[in-house]
Short mmCIF file of C-alpha atoms and ligand atoms in Angstrom, two decimals:
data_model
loop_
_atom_site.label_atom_id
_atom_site.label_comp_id
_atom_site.label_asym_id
_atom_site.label_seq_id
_atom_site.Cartn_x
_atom_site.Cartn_y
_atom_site.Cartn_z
CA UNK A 1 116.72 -3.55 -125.35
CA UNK A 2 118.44 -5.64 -122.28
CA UNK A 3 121.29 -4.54 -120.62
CA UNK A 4 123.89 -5.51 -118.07
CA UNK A 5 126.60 -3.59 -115.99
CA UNK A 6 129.45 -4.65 -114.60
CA UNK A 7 132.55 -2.92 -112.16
CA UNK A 8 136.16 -2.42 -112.53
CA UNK A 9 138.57 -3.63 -110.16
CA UNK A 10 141.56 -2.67 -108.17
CA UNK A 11 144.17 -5.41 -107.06
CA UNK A 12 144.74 -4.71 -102.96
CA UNK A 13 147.59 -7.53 -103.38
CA UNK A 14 148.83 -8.43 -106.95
CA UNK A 15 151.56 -11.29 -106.70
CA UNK A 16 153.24 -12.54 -109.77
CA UNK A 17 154.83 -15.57 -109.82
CA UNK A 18 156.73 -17.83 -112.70
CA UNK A 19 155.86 -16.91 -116.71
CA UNK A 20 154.08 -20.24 -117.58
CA UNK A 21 154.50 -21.76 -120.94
CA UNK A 22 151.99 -20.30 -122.21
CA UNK A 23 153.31 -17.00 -121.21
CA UNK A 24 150.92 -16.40 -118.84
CA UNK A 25 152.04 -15.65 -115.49
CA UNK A 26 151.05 -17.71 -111.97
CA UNK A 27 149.16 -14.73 -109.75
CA UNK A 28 148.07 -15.07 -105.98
CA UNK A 29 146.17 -11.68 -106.33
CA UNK A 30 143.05 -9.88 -104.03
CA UNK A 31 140.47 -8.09 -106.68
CA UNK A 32 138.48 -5.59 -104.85
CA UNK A 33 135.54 -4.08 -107.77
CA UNK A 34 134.92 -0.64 -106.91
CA UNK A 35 132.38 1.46 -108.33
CA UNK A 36 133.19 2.57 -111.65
CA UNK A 37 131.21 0.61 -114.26
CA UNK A 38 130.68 0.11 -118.01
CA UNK A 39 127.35 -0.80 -119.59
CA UNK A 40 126.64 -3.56 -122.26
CA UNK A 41 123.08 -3.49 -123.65
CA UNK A 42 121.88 -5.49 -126.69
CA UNK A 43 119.00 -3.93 -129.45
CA UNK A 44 117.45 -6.77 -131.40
CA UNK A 45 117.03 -5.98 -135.08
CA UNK A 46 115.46 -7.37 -137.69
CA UNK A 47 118.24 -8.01 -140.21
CA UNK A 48 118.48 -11.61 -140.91
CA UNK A 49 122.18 -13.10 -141.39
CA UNK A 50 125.35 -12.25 -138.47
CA UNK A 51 124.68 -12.57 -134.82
CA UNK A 52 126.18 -9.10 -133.90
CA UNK A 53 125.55 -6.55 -136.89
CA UNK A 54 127.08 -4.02 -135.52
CA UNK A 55 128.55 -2.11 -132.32
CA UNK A 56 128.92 1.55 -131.13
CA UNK A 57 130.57 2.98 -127.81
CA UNK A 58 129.49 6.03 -125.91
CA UNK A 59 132.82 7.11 -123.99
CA UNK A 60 133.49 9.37 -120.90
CA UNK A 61 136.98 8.11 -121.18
CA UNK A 62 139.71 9.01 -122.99
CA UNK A 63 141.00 6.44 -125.85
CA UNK A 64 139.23 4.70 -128.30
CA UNK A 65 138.19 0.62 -128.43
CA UNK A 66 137.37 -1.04 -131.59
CA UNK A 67 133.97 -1.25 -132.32
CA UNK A 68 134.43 -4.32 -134.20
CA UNK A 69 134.56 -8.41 -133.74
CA UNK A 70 138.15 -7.97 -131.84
CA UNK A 71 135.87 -6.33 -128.91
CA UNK A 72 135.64 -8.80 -126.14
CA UNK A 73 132.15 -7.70 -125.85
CA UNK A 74 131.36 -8.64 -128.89
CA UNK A 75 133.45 -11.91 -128.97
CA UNK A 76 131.14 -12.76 -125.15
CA UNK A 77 128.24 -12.56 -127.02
CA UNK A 78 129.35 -14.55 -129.31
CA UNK A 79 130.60 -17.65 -127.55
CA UNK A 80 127.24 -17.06 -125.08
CA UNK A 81 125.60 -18.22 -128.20
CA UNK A 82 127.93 -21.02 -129.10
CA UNK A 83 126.90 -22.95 -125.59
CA UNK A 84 123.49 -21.69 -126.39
CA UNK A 85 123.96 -24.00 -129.74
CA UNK A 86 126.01 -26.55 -128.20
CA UNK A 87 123.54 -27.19 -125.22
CA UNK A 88 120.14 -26.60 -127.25
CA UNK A 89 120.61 -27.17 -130.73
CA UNK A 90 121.49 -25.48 -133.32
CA UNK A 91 119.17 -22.58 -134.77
CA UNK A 92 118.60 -19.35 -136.65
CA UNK A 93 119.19 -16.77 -134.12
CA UNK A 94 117.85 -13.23 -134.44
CA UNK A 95 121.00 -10.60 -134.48
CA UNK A 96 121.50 -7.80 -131.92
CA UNK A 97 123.56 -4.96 -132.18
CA UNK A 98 125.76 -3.56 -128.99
CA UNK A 99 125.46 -0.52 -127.18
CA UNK A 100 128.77 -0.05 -124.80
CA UNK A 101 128.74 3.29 -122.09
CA UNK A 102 132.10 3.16 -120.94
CA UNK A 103 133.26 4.79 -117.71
CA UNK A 104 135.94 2.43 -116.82
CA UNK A 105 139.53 3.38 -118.26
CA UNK A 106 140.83 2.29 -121.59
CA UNK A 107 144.14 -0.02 -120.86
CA UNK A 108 144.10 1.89 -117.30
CA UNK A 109 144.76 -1.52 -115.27
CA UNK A 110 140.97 -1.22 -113.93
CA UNK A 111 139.90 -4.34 -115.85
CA UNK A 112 137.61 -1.78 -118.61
CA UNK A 113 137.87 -4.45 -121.20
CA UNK A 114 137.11 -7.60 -119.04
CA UNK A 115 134.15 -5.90 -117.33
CA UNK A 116 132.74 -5.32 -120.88
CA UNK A 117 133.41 -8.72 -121.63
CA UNK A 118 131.39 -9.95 -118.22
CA UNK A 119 128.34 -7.37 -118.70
CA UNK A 120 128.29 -8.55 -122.48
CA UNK A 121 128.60 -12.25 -120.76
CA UNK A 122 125.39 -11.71 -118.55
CA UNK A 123 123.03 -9.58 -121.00
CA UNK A 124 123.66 -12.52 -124.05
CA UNK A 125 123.05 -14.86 -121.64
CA UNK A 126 119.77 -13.12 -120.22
CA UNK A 127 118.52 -12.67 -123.85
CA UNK A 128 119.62 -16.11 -125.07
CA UNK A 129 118.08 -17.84 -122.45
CA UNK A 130 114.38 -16.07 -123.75
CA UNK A 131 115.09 -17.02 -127.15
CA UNK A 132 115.55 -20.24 -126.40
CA UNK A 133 112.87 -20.88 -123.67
CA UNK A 134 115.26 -22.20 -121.41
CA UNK A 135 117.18 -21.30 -117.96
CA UNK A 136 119.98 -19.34 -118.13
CA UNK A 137 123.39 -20.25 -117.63
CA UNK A 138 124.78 -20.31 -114.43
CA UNK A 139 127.16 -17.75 -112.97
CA UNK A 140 129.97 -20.16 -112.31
CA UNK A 141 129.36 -21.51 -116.47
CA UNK A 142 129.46 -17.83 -117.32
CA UNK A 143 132.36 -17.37 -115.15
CA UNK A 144 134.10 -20.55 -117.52
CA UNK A 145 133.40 -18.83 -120.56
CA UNK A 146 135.03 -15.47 -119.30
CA UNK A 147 138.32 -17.15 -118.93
CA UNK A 148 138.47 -18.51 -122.32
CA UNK A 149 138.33 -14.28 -123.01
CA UNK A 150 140.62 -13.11 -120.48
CA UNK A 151 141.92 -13.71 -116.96
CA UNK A 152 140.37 -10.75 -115.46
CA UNK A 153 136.84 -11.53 -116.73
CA UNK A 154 135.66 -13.81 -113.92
CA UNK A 155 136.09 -11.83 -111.68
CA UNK A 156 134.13 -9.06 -113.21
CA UNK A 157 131.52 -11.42 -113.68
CA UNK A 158 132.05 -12.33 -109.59
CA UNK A 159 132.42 -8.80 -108.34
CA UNK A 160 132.85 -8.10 -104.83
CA UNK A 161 136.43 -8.83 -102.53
CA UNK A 162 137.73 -12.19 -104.35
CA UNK A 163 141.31 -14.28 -103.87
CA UNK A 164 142.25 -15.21 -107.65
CA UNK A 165 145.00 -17.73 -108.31
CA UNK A 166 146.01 -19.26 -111.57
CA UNK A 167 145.91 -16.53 -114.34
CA UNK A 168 143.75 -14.62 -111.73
CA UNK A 169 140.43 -16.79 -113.03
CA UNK A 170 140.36 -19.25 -110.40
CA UNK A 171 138.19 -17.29 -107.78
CA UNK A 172 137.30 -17.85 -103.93
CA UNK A 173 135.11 -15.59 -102.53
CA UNK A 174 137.09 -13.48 -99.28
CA UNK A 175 135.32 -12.41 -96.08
CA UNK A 176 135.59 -8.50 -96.26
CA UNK A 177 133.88 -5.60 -93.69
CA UNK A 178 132.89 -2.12 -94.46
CA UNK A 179 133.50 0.05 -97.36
CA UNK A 180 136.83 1.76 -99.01
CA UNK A 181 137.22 5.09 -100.50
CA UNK A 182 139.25 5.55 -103.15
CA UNK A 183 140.57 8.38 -105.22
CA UNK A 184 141.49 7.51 -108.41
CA UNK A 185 144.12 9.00 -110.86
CA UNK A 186 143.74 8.72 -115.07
CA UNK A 187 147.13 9.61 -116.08
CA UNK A 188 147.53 10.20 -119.90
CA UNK A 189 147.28 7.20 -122.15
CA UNK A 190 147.67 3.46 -121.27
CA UNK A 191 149.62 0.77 -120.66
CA UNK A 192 150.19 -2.57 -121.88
CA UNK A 193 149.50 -5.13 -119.88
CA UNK A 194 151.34 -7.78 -121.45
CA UNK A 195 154.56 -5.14 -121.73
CA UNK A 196 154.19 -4.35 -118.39
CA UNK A 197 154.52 -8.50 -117.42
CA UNK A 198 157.50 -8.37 -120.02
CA UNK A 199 159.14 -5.86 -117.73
CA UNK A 200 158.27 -7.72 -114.79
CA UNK A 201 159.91 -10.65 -116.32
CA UNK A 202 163.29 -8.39 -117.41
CA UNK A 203 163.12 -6.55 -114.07
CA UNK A 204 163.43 -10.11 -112.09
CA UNK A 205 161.61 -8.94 -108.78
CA UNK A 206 161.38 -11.24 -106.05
CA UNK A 207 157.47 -12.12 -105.65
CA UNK A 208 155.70 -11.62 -102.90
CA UNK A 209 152.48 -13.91 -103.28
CA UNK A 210 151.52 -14.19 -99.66
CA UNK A 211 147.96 -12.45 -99.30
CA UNK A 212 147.62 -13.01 -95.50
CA UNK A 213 148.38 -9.88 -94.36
CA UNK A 214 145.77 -7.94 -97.01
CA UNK A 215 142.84 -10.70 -95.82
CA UNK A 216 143.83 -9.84 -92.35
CA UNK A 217 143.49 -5.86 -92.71
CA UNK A 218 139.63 -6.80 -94.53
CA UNK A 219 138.59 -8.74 -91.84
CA UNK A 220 138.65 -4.92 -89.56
CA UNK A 221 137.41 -2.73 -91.99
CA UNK A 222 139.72 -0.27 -91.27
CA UNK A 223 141.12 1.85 -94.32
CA UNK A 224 144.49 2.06 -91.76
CA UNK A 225 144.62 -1.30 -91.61
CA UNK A 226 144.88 -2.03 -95.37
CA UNK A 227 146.67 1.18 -96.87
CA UNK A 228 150.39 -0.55 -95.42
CA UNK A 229 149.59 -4.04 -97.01
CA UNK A 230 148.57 -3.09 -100.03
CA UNK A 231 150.92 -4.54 -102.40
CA UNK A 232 151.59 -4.27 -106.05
CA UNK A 233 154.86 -6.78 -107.66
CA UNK A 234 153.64 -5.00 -111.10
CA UNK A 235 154.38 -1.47 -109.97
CA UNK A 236 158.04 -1.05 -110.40
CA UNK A 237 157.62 -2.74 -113.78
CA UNK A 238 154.96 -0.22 -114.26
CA UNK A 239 157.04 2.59 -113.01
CA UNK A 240 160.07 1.97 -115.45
CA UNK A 241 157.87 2.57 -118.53
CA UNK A 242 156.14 5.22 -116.83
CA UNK A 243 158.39 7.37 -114.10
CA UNK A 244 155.93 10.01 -114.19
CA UNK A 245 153.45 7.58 -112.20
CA UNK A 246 155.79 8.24 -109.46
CA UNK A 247 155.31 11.73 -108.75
CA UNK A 248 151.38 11.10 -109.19
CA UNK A 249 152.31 8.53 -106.13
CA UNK A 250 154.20 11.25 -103.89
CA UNK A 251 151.92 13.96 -104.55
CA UNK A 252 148.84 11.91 -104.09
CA UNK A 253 150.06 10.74 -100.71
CA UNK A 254 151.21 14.06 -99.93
CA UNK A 255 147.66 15.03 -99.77
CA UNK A 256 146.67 13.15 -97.07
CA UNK A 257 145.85 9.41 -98.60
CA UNK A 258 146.79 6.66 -96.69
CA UNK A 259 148.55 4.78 -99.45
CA UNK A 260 148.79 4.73 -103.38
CA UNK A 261 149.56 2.10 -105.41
CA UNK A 262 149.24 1.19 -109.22
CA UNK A 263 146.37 0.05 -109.89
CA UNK A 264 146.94 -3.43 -111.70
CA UNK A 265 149.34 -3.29 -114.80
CA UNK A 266 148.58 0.54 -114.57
CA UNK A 267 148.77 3.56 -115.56
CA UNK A 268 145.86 3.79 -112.94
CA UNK A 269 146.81 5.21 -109.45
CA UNK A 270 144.67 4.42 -107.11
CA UNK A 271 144.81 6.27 -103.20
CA UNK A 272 143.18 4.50 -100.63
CA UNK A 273 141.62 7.75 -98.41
CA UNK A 274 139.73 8.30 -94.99
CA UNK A 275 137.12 10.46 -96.61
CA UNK A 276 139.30 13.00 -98.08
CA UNK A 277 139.39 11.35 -101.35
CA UNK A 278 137.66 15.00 -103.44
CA UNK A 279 140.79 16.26 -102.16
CA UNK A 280 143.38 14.30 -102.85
CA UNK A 281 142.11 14.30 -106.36
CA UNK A 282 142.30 17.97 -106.42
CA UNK A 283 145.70 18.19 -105.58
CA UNK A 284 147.23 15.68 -107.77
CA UNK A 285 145.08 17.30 -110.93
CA UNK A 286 146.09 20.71 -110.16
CA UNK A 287 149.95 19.82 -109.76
CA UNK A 288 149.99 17.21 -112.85
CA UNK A 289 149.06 18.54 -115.88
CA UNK A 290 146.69 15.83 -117.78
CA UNK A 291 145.48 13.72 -115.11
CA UNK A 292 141.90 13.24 -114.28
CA UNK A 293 140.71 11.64 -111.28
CA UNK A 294 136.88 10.15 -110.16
CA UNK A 295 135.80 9.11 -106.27
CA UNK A 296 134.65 5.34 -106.04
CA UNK A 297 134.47 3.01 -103.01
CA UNK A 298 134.68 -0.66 -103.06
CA UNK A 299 133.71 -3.47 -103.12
CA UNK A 300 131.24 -2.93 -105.36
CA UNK A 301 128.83 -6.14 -106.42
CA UNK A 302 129.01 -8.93 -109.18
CA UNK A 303 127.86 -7.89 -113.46
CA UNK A 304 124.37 -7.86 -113.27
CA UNK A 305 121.43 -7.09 -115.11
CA UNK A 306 120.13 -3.24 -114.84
O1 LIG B 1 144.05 -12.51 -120.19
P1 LIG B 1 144.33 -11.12 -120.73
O2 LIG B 1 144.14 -11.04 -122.22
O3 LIG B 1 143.64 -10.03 -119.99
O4 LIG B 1 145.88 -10.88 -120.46
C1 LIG B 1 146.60 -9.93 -121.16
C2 LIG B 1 148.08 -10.28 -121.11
O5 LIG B 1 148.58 -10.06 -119.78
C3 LIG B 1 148.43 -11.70 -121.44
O6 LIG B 1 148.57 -11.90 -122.83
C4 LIG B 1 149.76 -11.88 -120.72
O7 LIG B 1 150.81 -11.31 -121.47
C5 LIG B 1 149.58 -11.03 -119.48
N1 LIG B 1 149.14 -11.83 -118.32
C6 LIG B 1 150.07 -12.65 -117.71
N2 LIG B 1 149.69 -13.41 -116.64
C7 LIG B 1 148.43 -13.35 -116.15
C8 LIG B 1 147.47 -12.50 -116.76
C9 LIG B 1 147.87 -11.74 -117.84
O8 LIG B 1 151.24 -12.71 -118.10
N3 LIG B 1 148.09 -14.11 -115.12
#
């Protein structure tokens, strides 16, 4: 059995420009991972025929994923072989079945699916590569193949304190000091992200999609530096399909974090503390009924294998 981890991600400036034609929108964003992670490994079997025979997900979070082809994971491994094939020839591969552990949120605005898509991404191509007798892909060709899944896959794959333009997938690697803690809040269910970008659209906010200010407050490594910039244009999108993300927002900051902002597309919260984040998770669970909340600092590091 190999496997590979990767992080989830919060966005400490998430700009949304124009809706492209291929309804994709233009993003000037700043992904920070943080350290909640999933876990992809592959189990080699012995069954001749399909690449992937099967899947199965061990959850700590609430929701369910397919355990099918529509999986990203199971789609990375997939075109990981296809350039396997394309670059070295065409052959009978053995199949593998997928083992996900899931700790990042299910359509929480975290990036769950897209990290499970870059660990899936880095343990194919560790496994393909000793198959095949050959070096592995490189990062920045694994980071290519991640955007053909999703625009939030490179930067799983990346990890650490990136600028993304583009859909988010074109990545440049920003100077940041120190560590951030963060408390975040699971509300109840998810959110769609492409619903949430529909209300964006409907909503017609003005876009901010300057990210000088947030690459300023990194440089000091101050948590008061960066809770004011932090800066969401998805949030009041997010907000009108879900006003009870508001009063997670006042009552989070009420207990003492410096700032809260939805995390991504949401429903994610995500307080940026001074070390009193065990608190300010307390407070918000305790006065809204079905939330759950988890400790993490970022940046955490790039998908790698355990
Ligand atoms: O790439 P991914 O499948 O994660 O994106 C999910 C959806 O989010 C897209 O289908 C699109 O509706 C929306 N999206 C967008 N602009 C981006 C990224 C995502 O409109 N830059």
């Amino acid at each position: 059995m190999v496997s590979a981890t990767a992080f989830g991600k919060i966005n400490l400036h998430l700009g949304v420009g124009l809706r492209q034609d291929d309804g994709y929108h233009e993003l000037a964003t700043v992904f920070q991972s943080v350290s909640v992670s999933d876990t992809v490994s592959l189990i080699q079997q012995d069954i001749p025929g399909e690449l992937v025979t099967s899947m199965h997900t061990t959850s700590h979070v609430r929701g369910d994923v397919p355990d099918d082809p529509t999986n990203l994971a199971w789609r990375a491994v997939e075109v990981v072989a296809e350039d396997y094939q394309r670059l070295h020839g065409m052959r009978e591969l053995p199949s593998v079945s997928i083992e996900v552990y899931k700790r990042i949120p299910i359509a929480g605005g975290m990036a769950g699916g897209s990290a499970d898509a870059a660990a899936a991404l880095v343990v194919a191509n560790h496994w393909l590569a000793g198959v095949y007798g050959v070096e592995a892909l490189s990062r920045d060709e694994l980071m290519r193949i991640g955007a053909t899944l999703g625009a939030d896959v490179p930067f799983c794959v990346y990890g650490h304190t990136a600028l993304g333009v583009g859909r988010g997938d074109e990545l440049t690697a920003m100077m940041s000091r120190g560590t951030y803690q963060w408390a975040l809040i699971f509300p109840q269910g998810g959110l769609s992200t492409p619903r949430v970008f529909q209300k964006f659209d409907e909503l017609g906010i003005q876009p901010s999609l300057s990210t000088d200010a947030v690459a300023a407050a990194l440089m000091t490594g101050s948590p008061r530096d960066l809770a004011p910039v932090l800066h969401n244009d998805l949030q009041a999108a997010a907000l009108s399909l879900r006003p009870d993300l508001r009063t997670i927002l006042t009552v989070g900051e009420q207990a003492g974090a410096l700032r809260g902002i939805v995390s991504g597309s949401g429903p994610t919260c995500a307080f940026l503390c001074d070390g009193d984040a065990p608190d300010v998770i307390a407070e918000v669970t305790t006065a809204v009924p079905g939330t759950t909340g988890l400790t993490v600092e970022g940046p955490a590091g790039a998908a790698a294998l355990n």
